[in-house]
Coordinates of C-alpha atoms in Angstrom, one line a residue:
X311 CA 63.4 227.0 146.9
X312 CA 60.9 224.4 144.6
X313 CA 62.3 221.2 144.7
X314 CA 62.6 219.7 141.4
X315 CA 63.7 215.8 141.0
X316 CA 63.2 213.5 138.2
X317 CA 64.9 210.3 137.0
X318 CA 64.8 208.3 133.7
X319 CA 65.5 204.1 134.1
X320 CA 65.0 203.9 137.9
X321 CA 66.0 200.2 139.0
X322 CA 63.2 200.8 141.8
X323 CA 59.7 202.0 140.6
X324 CA 59.6 205.2 139.8
X325 CA 57.1 206.8 141.7
X326 CA 59.1 205.6 145.0
X327 CA 62.3 206.6 143.6
X328 CA 60.5 210.2 143.3
X329 CA 59.1 210.4 146.6
X330 CA 63.2 209.3 147.9
X331 CA 64.1 212.5 146.2
X332 CA 61.8 214.9 147.4
X333 CA 61.9 213.7 150.6
X334 CA 65.3 214.3 150.5
X335 CA 64.3 218.5 149.3
X336 CA 62.3 219.0 152.0
X337 CA 64.2 221.4 153.6
X338 CA 64.0 223.3 150.6
X339 CA 60.7 224.4 151.9
X340 CA 57.4 224.3 150.3
X341 CA 53.8 224.0 150.3
X342 CA 52.4 221.7 148.1
X343 CA 54.1 218.3 146.0
X344 CA 53.6 216.2 143.3
X345 CA 54.9 213.6 141.2
X346 CA 54.2 212.6 137.3
X347 CA 55.1 209.7 135.8
X348 CA 55.6 208.9 132.1
X349 CA 55.3 206.5 129.1
X350 CA 52.7 205.4 127.1
X351 CA 50.5 207.8 129.1
X352 CA 51.5 210.2 131.7
X353 CA 49.7 209.9 135.4
X354 CA 50.0 212.8 137.8
X355 CA 49.7 212.9 141.5
X356 CA 49.6 216.0 143.4
X357 CA 48.5 217.2 146.7
X358 CA 48.4 220.3 148.9
X359 CA 50.6 219.8 152.4
X360 CA 53.8 218.2 153.6
X361 CA 54.7 215.7 151.5
X362 CA 53.2 213.2 153.7
X363 CA 50.0 214.1 151.9
X364 CA 51.6 213.3 149.0
X365 CA 52.5 209.8 150.2
X366 CA 48.9 209.0 151.6
X367 CA 47.5 210.2 148.2
X368 CA 49.6 207.5 146.4
X369 CA 48.9 204.2 149.1
X370 CA 48.6 200.8 147.4
X371 CA 49.7 202.4 144.4
X372 CA 52.9 202.3 142.3
X373 CA 53.3 204.7 139.9
X374 CA 55.9 202.8 137.3
X375 CA 57.4 204.1 134.0
X376 CA 60.3 204.8 131.8
X377 CA 60.7 208.6 133.1
X378 CA 59.0 210.5 136.4
X379 CA 59.3 213.9 137.6
X380 CA 58.4 215.3 140.8
X381 CA 57.9 218.9 142.5
X382 CA 57.9 220.3 146.0
X383 CA 56.2 224.3 145.4
X384 CA 57.2 227.4 147.3
X385 CA 53.8 229.5 146.6
X386 CA 54.7 232.6 144.5
X387 CA 51.4 232.3 142.1
X388 CA 48.5 231.6 143.5
X389 CA 48.0 229.8 146.7
X390 CA 49.5 226.7 148.4
X391 CA 46.6 223.9 146.5
X392 CA 45.9 220.3 144.6
X393 CA 45.0 222.7 142.1
X394 CA 48.1 224.9 141.8
X395 CA 50.4 222.2 142.9
X396 CA 53.1 220.9 140.5
X397 CA 53.1 219.2 137.9
X398 CA 50.6 221.2 135.7
X399 CA 49.6 219.5 132.5
X400 CA 48.4 220.7 129.4
X401 CA 43.8 220.0 128.9
X402 CA 44.7 216.5 127.5
X403 CA 46.9 215.5 130.4
X404 CA 49.7 214.2 127.6
X405 CA 52.0 216.8 128.7
X406 CA 53.4 217.4 132.3
X407 CA 56.0 220.1 133.6
X408 CA 57.5 220.9 137.1
X409 CA 59.0 224.4 137.3
X410 CA 61.5 226.5 139.8
X411 CA 61.4 230.6 139.2
X412 CA 58.9 233.1 137.6
X413 CA 57.5 233.5 134.3
X414 CA 57.6 236.9 134.1
X415 CA 55.4 237.3 131.0
X416 CA 52.9 234.7 132.0
X417 CA 49.9 236.6 131.9
X418 CA 50.2 237.6 128.1
X419 CA 50.3 233.7 127.1
X420 CA 47.8 232.7 128.9
X421 CA 45.2 235.5 127.9
X422 CA 46.5 234.3 124.1
X423 CA 45.8 230.9 125.4
X424 CA 42.6 231.3 126.6
X425 CA 41.7 233.5 123.1
X426 CA 42.6 230.1 121.4
X427 CA 39.8 228.3 123.6
X428 CA 42.2 226.5 125.9
X429 CA 41.6 226.0 129.7
X430 CA 43.4 226.3 132.7
X431 CA 42.7 224.7 136.0
X432 CA 45.3 226.7 138.0
X433 CA 46.4 230.3 139.4
X434 CA 50.3 229.5 138.4
X435 CA 52.4 231.0 135.8
X436 CA 53.7 227.3 135.1
X437 CA 50.0 225.9 133.3
X438 CA 51.6 228.3 130.5
X439 CA 54.2 226.1 129.8
X440 CA 52.8 222.5 129.3
X441 CA 49.8 224.5 127.2
X442 CA 52.6 226.2 124.7
X443 CA 53.8 223.0 124.2
X444 CA 51.3 220.9 123.2
X445 CA 49.8 223.6 121.0
X446 CA 53.4 222.9 119.1
X447 CA 52.6 218.9 119.1
X448 CA 49.6 219.9 117.5
X449 CA 51.4 221.3 115.1
X450 CA 53.3 218.8 114.0
X451 CA 56.3 219.2 116.2
X452 CA 58.3 216.4 117.9
X453 CA 58.2 216.1 121.7
X454 CA 61.9 217.7 121.8
X455 CA 61.3 220.7 119.4
X456 CA 57.5 221.5 121.0
X457 CA 59.6 222.0 124.6
X458 CA 62.0 224.1 122.9
X459 CA 59.7 226.2 121.4
X460 CA 57.6 226.7 124.5
X461 CA 61.1 227.9 126.2
X462 CA 61.9 230.0 123.7
X463 CA 58.4 232.2 124.8
X464 CA 59.0 232.5 128.2
X465 CA 60.8 235.6 129.8
X466 CA 62.1 235.3 133.3
X467 CA 63.9 232.3 135.5
X468 CA 63.3 228.6 134.9
X469 CA 64.8 225.2 135.9
X470 CA 62.4 223.2 133.9
X471 CA 61.5 219.8 133.1
X472 CA 58.5 218.2 131.2
X473 CA 57.9 214.2 130.2
X474 CA 55.2 213.9 127.5
X475 CA 53.4 211.0 126.8
X476 CA 55.0 208.0 124.7
X477 CA 58.0 209.3 124.7
X478 CA 60.8 207.8 127.2
X479 CA 62.5 211.0 127.7
X480 CA 62.7 214.1 130.1
X481 CA 63.1 217.3 128.9
X482 CA 64.7 220.4 130.6
X483 CA 65.7 223.4 130.3
X484 CA 67.4 226.7 132.6
X485 CA 67.7 230.2 133.2
X486 CA 68.6 231.6 136.0
X487 CA 67.4 228.9 138.4
X488 CA 69.9 226.3 138.9
X489 CA 69.8 222.5 137.6
X490 CA 72.0 219.8 137.9
X491 CA 72.0 215.8 136.2
X492 CA 73.2 213.0 138.4
X493 CA 75.0 210.4 136.2
X494 CA 74.4 206.8 137.5
X495 CA 74.6 203.6 135.9
X496 CA 71.6 203.1 133.7
X497 CA 70.0 205.6 135.3
X498 CA 70.0 208.8 135.1
X499 CA 69.0 212.0 137.4
X500 CA 68.1 215.5 136.9
X501 CA 67.0 217.6 140.1
X502 CA 67.6 221.4 141.7
X503 CA 70.0 220.2 144.2
X504 CA 71.9 217.4 144.8
X505 CA 70.9 215.9 147.9
X506 CA 67.5 214.9 145.7
X507 CA 69.6 212.1 144.0
X508 CA 72.5 211.6 146.3
X509 CA 71.8 208.6 147.6
X510 CA 72.0 207.1 143.9
X511 CA 74.7 208.6 142.6
X512 CA 77.9 210.8 142.9
X513 CA 78.1 211.7 139.2
X514 CA 77.0 214.5 138.5
X515 CA 76.9 217.3 135.8
X516 CA 76.1 220.9 136.0
X517 CA 73.6 222.9 133.7
X518 CA 74.9 226.1 132.6
X519 CA 72.9 229.3 132.0
X520 CA 70.4 228.6 128.9
X521 CA 71.6 224.7 128.5
X522 CA 68.7 221.8 127.7
X523 CA 69.1 218.3 128.7
X524 CA 67.4 215.1 127.4
X525 CA 67.1 212.6 129.9
X526 CA 66.8 208.8 128.8
X527 CA 66.9 205.5 131.2
X528 CA 70.3 204.6 128.3
X529 CA 71.4 208.2 127.7
X530 CA 71.9 211.4 128.3
X531 CA 72.9 214.9 126.6
X532 CA 73.1 218.8 126.9
X533 CA 72.8 221.5 124.4
X534 CA 72.7 225.2 124.1
X535 CA 70.2 227.1 122.6
X536 CA 71.0 226.6 119.0
X537 CA 70.5 222.3 119.6
X538 CA 74.7 222.0 119.6
X539 CA 75.8 219.8 121.2
X540 CA 78.3 220.8 124.6
X541 CA 80.4 218.6 125.9
X542 CA 80.2 218.5 130.0
X543 CA 82.6 217.9 132.6
X544 CA 81.2 214.9 135.2
X545 CA 82.4 215.7 138.8
X546 CA 82.4 213.9 141.6
X547 CA 80.9 215.5 144.4
X548 CA 82.9 215.1 147.9
X549 CA 80.7 214.6 150.4
X550 CA 78.1 211.8 150.9
X551 CA 74.1 211.2 151.7
X552 CA 75.2 209.8 155.4
X553 CA 76.6 213.4 155.4
X554 CA 73.2 215.1 155.0
X555 CA 71.3 212.9 157.7
X556 CA 70.7 213.8 161.3
X557 CA 73.6 211.8 162.8
X558 CA 70.9 211.1 166.1
X559 CA 70.4 215.2 166.3
X560 CA 66.6 215.8 166.9
X561 CA 67.0 218.7 164.1
X562 CA 69.2 219.3 161.4
X563 CA 70.1 222.7 162.8
X564 CA 71.0 221.2 165.9
X565 CA 73.3 219.5 164.0
X566 CA 74.8 221.9 162.1
X567 CA 75.4 224.2 165.0
X568 CA 77.3 221.2 166.7
X569 CA 79.3 220.6 163.0
X570 CA 80.6 224.3 163.7
X571 CA 84.0 223.2 164.8
X572 CA 84.6 220.8 161.9
X573 CA 83.2 223.5 159.0
X574 CA 85.9 226.1 160.0
X575 CA 88.5 223.3 160.6
X576 CA 87.7 222.4 157.0
X577 CA 87.2 226.7 156.0
X578 CA 91.3 226.9 157.4
X579 CA 93.3 224.0 156.2
X580 CA 96.0 225.0 154.0
X581 CA 95.1 228.4 154.2
X582 CA 96.8 229.7 157.6
X583 CA 100.5 228.9 158.5
X584 CA 100.7 229.3 162.1
X585 CA 104.8 228.6 161.6
X586 CA 105.4 231.8 159.3
X587 CA 102.2 234.1 161.3
X588 CA 100.6 234.1 157.4
X589 CA 97.3 233.7 155.9
X590 CA 97.1 232.5 151.9
X591 CA 94.1 232.3 150.0
X592 CA 95.8 230.6 147.0
X593 CA 92.3 230.6 144.6
X594 CA 92.5 234.5 145.2
X595 CA 96.5 234.9 144.0
X596 CA 96.6 237.6 141.8
X597 CA 94.1 239.8 143.1
X598 CA 95.1 243.1 143.9
X599 CA 94.0 245.6 146.9
X600 CA 91.7 247.7 145.2
X601 CA 90.2 251.0 146.1
X602 CA 86.9 250.3 146.9
X603 CA 85.0 247.0 147.6
X604 CA 81.5 246.8 147.4
X605 CA 79.8 243.3 149.1
X606 CA 76.7 242.1 147.6
X607 CA 74.5 239.6 149.8
X608 CA 70.6 239.1 151.2
X609 CA 69.5 237.7 154.5
X610 CA 72.9 236.3 156.6
X611 CA 74.9 236.4 154.0
X612 CA 74.1 240.4 154.2
X613 CA 75.4 240.4 158.1
X614 CA 78.7 238.6 156.8
X615 CA 78.9 241.0 153.9
X616 CA 78.6 244.2 157.0
X617 CA 81.4 242.3 159.2
X618 CA 83.6 241.8 156.0
X619 CA 83.0 245.7 155.5
X620 CA 83.7 246.2 158.5
X621 CA 87.3 244.7 158.6
X622 CA 88.2 246.6 155.7
X623 CA 87.2 249.6 156.8
X624 CA 89.1 249.1 160.1
X625 CA 92.1 248.4 156.9
X626 CA 91.3 251.7 155.4
X627 CA 89.9 250.5 152.2
X628 CA 86.3 251.7 151.4
X629 CA 84.4 249.0 151.5
X630 CA 80.2 249.0 151.7
X631 CA 77.6 245.9 152.2
X632 CA 74.7 246.0 150.0
X633 CA 71.4 244.1 149.7
X634 CA 72.0 242.7 146.6
X635 CA 67.9 243.5 145.5
X636 CA 68.3 247.2 146.4
X637 CA 71.8 246.9 144.2
X638 CA 70.4 245.1 141.5
X639 CA 67.3 247.9 141.0
X640 CA 69.5 250.8 142.3
X641 CA 72.8 250.5 140.9
X642 CA 74.8 252.6 142.8
X643 CA 78.1 254.2 141.4
X644 CA 80.7 251.6 140.4
X645 CA 84.4 252.3 139.4
X646 CA 86.5 250.5 137.5
X647 CA 89.0 249.5 140.1
X648 CA 85.6 248.3 142.3
X649 CA 86.2 244.8 143.5
X650 CA 82.7 243.3 143.7
X651 CA 82.3 240.2 146.0
X652 CA 79.2 238.2 146.2
X653 CA 78.7 236.1 149.1
X654 CA 75.7 233.3 149.2
X655 CA 75.4 229.9 150.4
X656 CA 73.8 228.1 148.1
X657 CA 75.7 230.6 145.1
X658 CA 72.1 230.5 143.3
X659 CA 70.8 233.2 145.4
X660 CA 68.9 234.8 142.1
X661 CA 69.1 238.5 143.7
X662 CA 72.6 238.1 144.1
X663 CA 73.3 236.7 140.8
X664 CA 71.1 239.1 139.1
X665 CA 73.8 242.0 141.6
X666 CA 76.7 240.8 140.4
X667 CA 75.9 240.3 136.7
X668 CA 74.5 244.1 136.6
X669 CA 77.7 245.1 138.1
X670 CA 80.3 243.0 135.5
X671 CA 78.1 244.4 132.8
X672 CA 80.0 248.1 133.7
X673 CA 83.3 245.9 133.6
X674 CA 84.9 245.3 137.4
X675 CA 86.4 242.7 138.6
X676 CA 84.0 239.8 140.8
X677 CA 84.5 237.2 143.4
X678 CA 82.2 234.9 145.3
X679 CA 82.3 233.7 148.6
X680 CA 79.8 230.7 148.8
X681 CA 79.9 226.7 149.8
X682 CA 78.4 225.1 146.9
X683 CA 81.7 223.6 144.3
X684 CA 79.6 224.2 140.9
X685 CA 77.3 226.9 141.8
X686 CA 76.4 229.3 139.7
X687 CA 78.2 231.9 141.2
X688 CA 81.3 230.3 141.3
X689 CA 80.6 229.6 137.8
X690 CA 79.9 233.2 136.6
X691 CA 82.3 235.2 138.5
X692 CA 86.2 235.9 137.7
X693 CA 87.3 234.8 141.3
X694 CA 85.4 232.1 143.8
X695 CA 86.6 231.8 147.6
X696 CA 84.7 228.2 149.0
X697 CA 83.9 228.2 152.3
X698 CA 83.8 224.7 152.7
X699 CA 81.5 224.5 155.5
X700 CA 79.8 220.8 153.7
X701 CA 76.3 220.6 153.2
X702 CA 73.7 222.6 155.3
X703 CA 70.6 221.1 155.2
X704 CA 68.7 222.8 158.1
X705 CA 66.7 226.2 156.2
X706 CA 68.3 229.2 158.8
X707 CA 72.1 229.2 158.0
X708 CA 74.3 228.6 161.4
X709 CA 77.7 227.3 160.2
X710 CA 77.7 228.5 157.1
X711 CA 77.5 231.9 158.6
X712 CA 80.5 231.6 160.7
X713 CA 82.0 229.7 158.0
X714 CA 81.5 232.7 156.3
X715 CA 82.6 234.7 158.8
X716 CA 86.2 232.8 158.8
X717 CA 85.9 232.9 155.4
X718 CA 86.1 237.0 155.5
X719 CA 88.8 237.5 157.7
X720 CA 91.2 235.1 155.7
X721 CA 89.3 237.1 152.3
X722 CA 90.8 240.5 153.9
X723 CA 94.3 238.8 154.6
X724 CA 94.7 238.0 151.4
X725 CA 93.2 240.5 149.8
X726 CA 95.9 243.1 152.0
X727 CA 99.2 240.7 152.1
X728 CA 100.9 242.9 150.2
X729 CA 99.9 246.6 151.7
X730 CA 101.9 248.8 153.7
X731 CA 98.8 249.3 155.6
X732 CA 98.2 245.7 156.4
X733 CA 99.4 244.6 160.3
X734 CA 100.8 241.9 161.0
X735 CA 98.9 238.9 161.2
X736 CA 100.5 236.7 163.5
X737 CA 98.0 237.7 166.6
X738 CA 95.2 236.7 164.3
X739 CA 96.6 233.6 162.8
X740 CA 96.3 232.3 166.6
X741 CA 93.1 233.0 167.1
X742 CA 91.6 231.2 163.9
X743 CA 93.7 228.1 164.8
X744 CA 92.3 228.4 168.6
X745 CA 88.3 229.1 167.3
X746 CA 87.1 225.5 166.1
X747 CA 88.1 224.7 170.1
X748 CA 86.9 227.4 171.8
X749 CA 83.3 226.8 169.6
X750 CA 84.0 223.3 170.9
X751 CA 84.0 224.7 174.4
X752 CA 80.7 227.1 174.2
X753 CA 78.8 224.8 172.9
X754 CA 79.8 222.2 175.8
X755 CA 79.0 224.7 178.5
X756 CA 76.6 226.6 176.7
X757 CA 73.6 227.7 179.3
X758 CA 71.2 229.0 176.7
X759 CA 68.3 226.4 177.0
X760 CA 68.1 227.8 180.9
X761 CA 68.5 230.9 179.7
X762 CA 65.4 230.9 177.7
X763 CA 63.2 229.0 180.1
X764 CA 63.2 232.3 182.2
X765 CA 61.8 234.5 178.6
X766 CA 58.2 232.2 177.8
X767 CA 56.0 234.6 177.0
X768 CA 57.7 237.5 176.3
X769 CA 56.6 239.9 173.9
X770 CA 59.4 240.8 171.8
X771 CA 63.3 240.4 172.1
X772 CA 66.2 242.6 171.1
X773 CA 69.6 242.5 170.4
X774 CA 72.7 244.8 170.5
X775 CA 76.0 244.8 169.8
X776 CA 78.4 247.8 168.6
X777 CA 81.3 247.5 165.8
X778 CA 81.9 243.9 165.1
X779 CA 78.9 242.6 167.2
X780 CA 76.1 244.7 165.7
X781 CA 75.6 242.3 162.4
X782 CA 76.0 239.3 164.7
X783 CA 73.4 241.3 166.9
X784 CA 71.4 241.6 163.4
X785 CA 71.7 238.1 162.9
X786 CA 70.8 236.8 165.7
X787 CA 67.4 238.6 165.7
X788 CA 66.9 236.8 162.5
X789 CA 68.0 233.9 163.9
X790 CA 65.5 233.9 166.4
X791 CA 62.6 235.3 164.6
X792 CA 63.1 232.6 161.2
X793 CA 62.5 229.5 163.8
X794 CA 60.3 230.8 166.4
X795 CA 58.3 233.3 164.8
X796 CA 58.3 235.5 167.9
X797 CA 59.3 239.5 166.9
X798 CA 62.5 240.1 167.7
X799 CA 64.7 243.0 166.4
X800 CA 68.6 243.6 165.8
X801 CA 69.8 247.2 166.6
X802 CA 73.4 248.5 167.1
X803 CA 73.6 249.0 170.8
X804 CA 73.8 253.3 170.3
X805 CA 70.8 253.2 168.3
X806 CA 68.4 252.1 170.9
X807 CA 67.6 256.0 172.6
X808 CA 67.1 256.8 168.6
X809 CA 63.3 255.3 169.4
X810 CA 63.7 251.6 169.9
X811 CA 64.0 252.6 173.4
X812 CA 59.9 253.3 173.2
X813 CA 59.5 249.8 172.8
X814 CA 61.7 248.9 175.9
X815 CA 59.4 247.1 178.6
X816 CA 59.9 244.3 181.5
X817 CA 58.8 242.1 178.8
X818 CA 61.2 243.1 176.5
X819 CA 64.6 241.1 176.6
X820 CA 67.2 242.1 175.8
X821 CA 70.6 240.4 174.7
X822 CA 73.5 242.4 175.0
X823 CA 77.1 241.6 173.1
X824 CA 79.1 243.2 175.2
X825 CA 83.3 241.8 174.9
X826 CA 87.3 243.1 175.7
X827 CA 87.5 246.3 177.9
X828 CA 87.6 248.7 175.4
X829 CA 85.5 252.1 174.6
X830 CA 83.1 249.3 172.6
X831 CA 82.6 246.9 175.9
X832 CA 82.2 250.6 178.1
X833 CA 79.7 251.9 175.6
X834 CA 77.3 249.3 175.3
X835 CA 77.3 248.9 179.4
X836 CA 76.0 252.3 179.5
X837 CA 73.5 251.0 177.5
X838 CA 72.9 247.9 178.9
X839 CA 72.2 250.2 181.8
X840 CA 69.4 252.2 180.1
X841 CA 67.2 249.2 179.5
X842 CA 67.4 247.4 183.1
X843 CA 66.7 251.4 183.9
X844 CA 63.3 250.4 182.4
X845 CA 62.7 247.1 183.6
X846 CA 64.0 245.2 180.6
X847 CA 65.2 241.9 181.5
X848 CA 69.0 242.0 180.2
X849 CA 71.4 238.4 179.2
X850 CA 74.8 240.0 178.1
X851 CA 76.8 237.4 176.0
X852 CA 81.3 237.9 177.4
X853 CA 84.7 237.2 177.6
X854 CA 84.0 238.6 181.2
X855 CA 86.8 241.2 180.2
X856 CA 84.3 244.1 181.3
X857 CA 82.1 243.7 184.1
X858 CA 79.0 243.8 182.2
X859 CA 77.6 240.8 184.4
X860 CA 77.1 242.8 186.9
X861 CA 74.3 244.7 185.5
X862 CA 72.8 241.1 183.9
X863 CA 69.9 239.2 184.6
X864 CA 71.4 236.1 182.9
X865 CA 75.3 235.8 181.4
X866 CA 76.3 233.4 178.3
X867 CA 80.0 233.2 178.6
X868 CA 82.5 232.9 175.7
X869 CA 85.9 232.8 176.2
X870 CA 88.3 235.6 175.6
X871 CA 90.0 236.0 172.4
X872 CA 91.0 238.0 168.6
X873 CA 88.2 241.3 168.3
X874 CA 87.9 239.8 165.4
X875 CA 86.9 236.1 165.9
X876 CA 85.5 236.8 169.0
X877 CA 81.6 237.7 166.9
X878 CA 81.8 234.3 165.7
X879 CA 82.0 233.1 169.2
X880 CA 79.1 234.9 170.4
X881 CA 77.2 234.3 167.5
X882 CA 77.3 230.6 168.6
X883 CA 75.3 231.4 171.5
X884 CA 73.1 233.4 169.6
X885 CA 72.2 229.9 167.3
X886 CA 71.4 228.0 170.3
X887 CA 69.3 231.2 172.1
X888 CA 67.3 230.5 169.3
X889 CA 66.8 226.7 169.2
X890 CA 66.2 226.3 172.4
X891 CA 63.5 228.7 172.2
X892 CA 62.3 227.2 169.4
X893 CA 62.2 224.2 170.3
X894 CA 60.6 225.1 173.6
X895 CA 56.8 226.1 171.8
X896 CA 57.1 223.5 169.6
X897 CA 58.1 225.4 166.3
X898 CA 58.8 223.9 162.8
X899 CA 62.7 224.4 163.5
X900 CA 64.5 223.0 160.4
X901 CA 61.4 224.2 157.5
X902 CA 60.1 227.1 159.0
X903 CA 57.1 228.7 157.8
X904 CA 57.1 231.1 154.1
X905 CA 60.9 230.1 154.2
X906 CA 63.4 228.3 151.8
X907 CA 66.8 227.0 151.8
X908 CA 67.9 228.5 148.6
X909 CA 66.2 231.9 147.2
X910 CA 66.4 231.8 144.1
X911 CA 63.4 233.9 142.6
X912 CA 63.9 238.1 143.2

């Protein structure tokens, strides 16, 4: 959610490096920004609003020092304001802290500090931390020990970084919120996400739960909670800073929609044998077919989880998709032979990590399906399968959702490879081989921009589908509401008549997913007729195998293909529908209001 950047020993002015890092983290979602530069004194500047407001406040000023930290805040405690923006300081201004996460016991700590005469200047939970550090300094502790003492008192989730006047070091710690170090040539960095410093180094060190780090201009080290040194592997990130740019597209979202053919090829590479008609996911070798599977996910990933559960159910496996937030707080019965699969693009989604940890506490085997190498979920689960979509900067997930659906097809076939109930997969392999090219065909020929023009001013938008199209209808509605800010809902097509039909009017466009010519298609056409009879305009996304277009006001065409891959093509059309409507409405497509890319609070 919030973004953190830190630098020790910058070649350029420290404030310039921090602003560059914050610019690279704008995609995460935020409502204020600030920096603190340390040296003999700590200088702080922070502003409500976009990063441009902070840059204006710094115009004509260069803050330079040996170390510095910066932050983009996504509000949890207290509304967006200059006072609530990070970094936060103690009363004397000698300590500055940035923080991602939530300090759950902040109220008790604040009451204790206020009883001692400490004055607070913000409504945030974070501000207790610099005051606790200052209290330890006043008691005679050195800066590193003071930082550790403060952290020991915290309950909740945190990625913390602090600078102290007179000390050329950044002190950092993580618990349930990601931090990564960037190891440069003479300069070292820390951040909540790699793009913050990717232009300066691709060598990284991932902090694990409970670890502390100290960065100085010439050195870095990591220690455990007891202060013992931890040997960390320096890894090299495969992608480059250029891959996180817009490459000439107006928005990251549009770029990433158009990157889907490449992303799907990357997901499939080395896993699909067309000659043998086999699917092999080497990282899942030795994973036995379970009697039951629980999928855990949030948001877009939850829609992928529902799709994965349907695939397993069709193969005779008892599979259920759970919202991670509900699973974590209302843990269902879990048999020892249950396989629990966490799906999270970032690998840092707090609700999903919490749910997986509770499942692991029951002794079950876990699998992570994620996009980010070295993420927390990848390190904590027993097995990990990467979807290989490449960096996704736009807040609204696009190419990662398509890659999750493809990845789930591979996962299911690997899981059931030795099961007699598993049918021949040659047709699926052929469809997967053709899929990237078919996605490109949809991108090249889509009429989504023309279609949305017909519905400017509509009051609400419905998306309907059956079977494997139902999760895509849910995702289509979510994508639409995320970036257009217009009301949209996804429904199982057969459920319209059980209540939602009361909302259908001439101002309620209905997007219906109708492919093939089987029972699901015929019944969905029946549902199309229901809304047509109420005067609702209808858009069908179809492969032309049925006569659905006869009942539609507009048609978005997709190629005919396997029943398991055709929803991926339908999804691309719905992504374009959302994008073009949001663009016509003038929305902030890459940074939708109130949302963040990586949701690291529960």
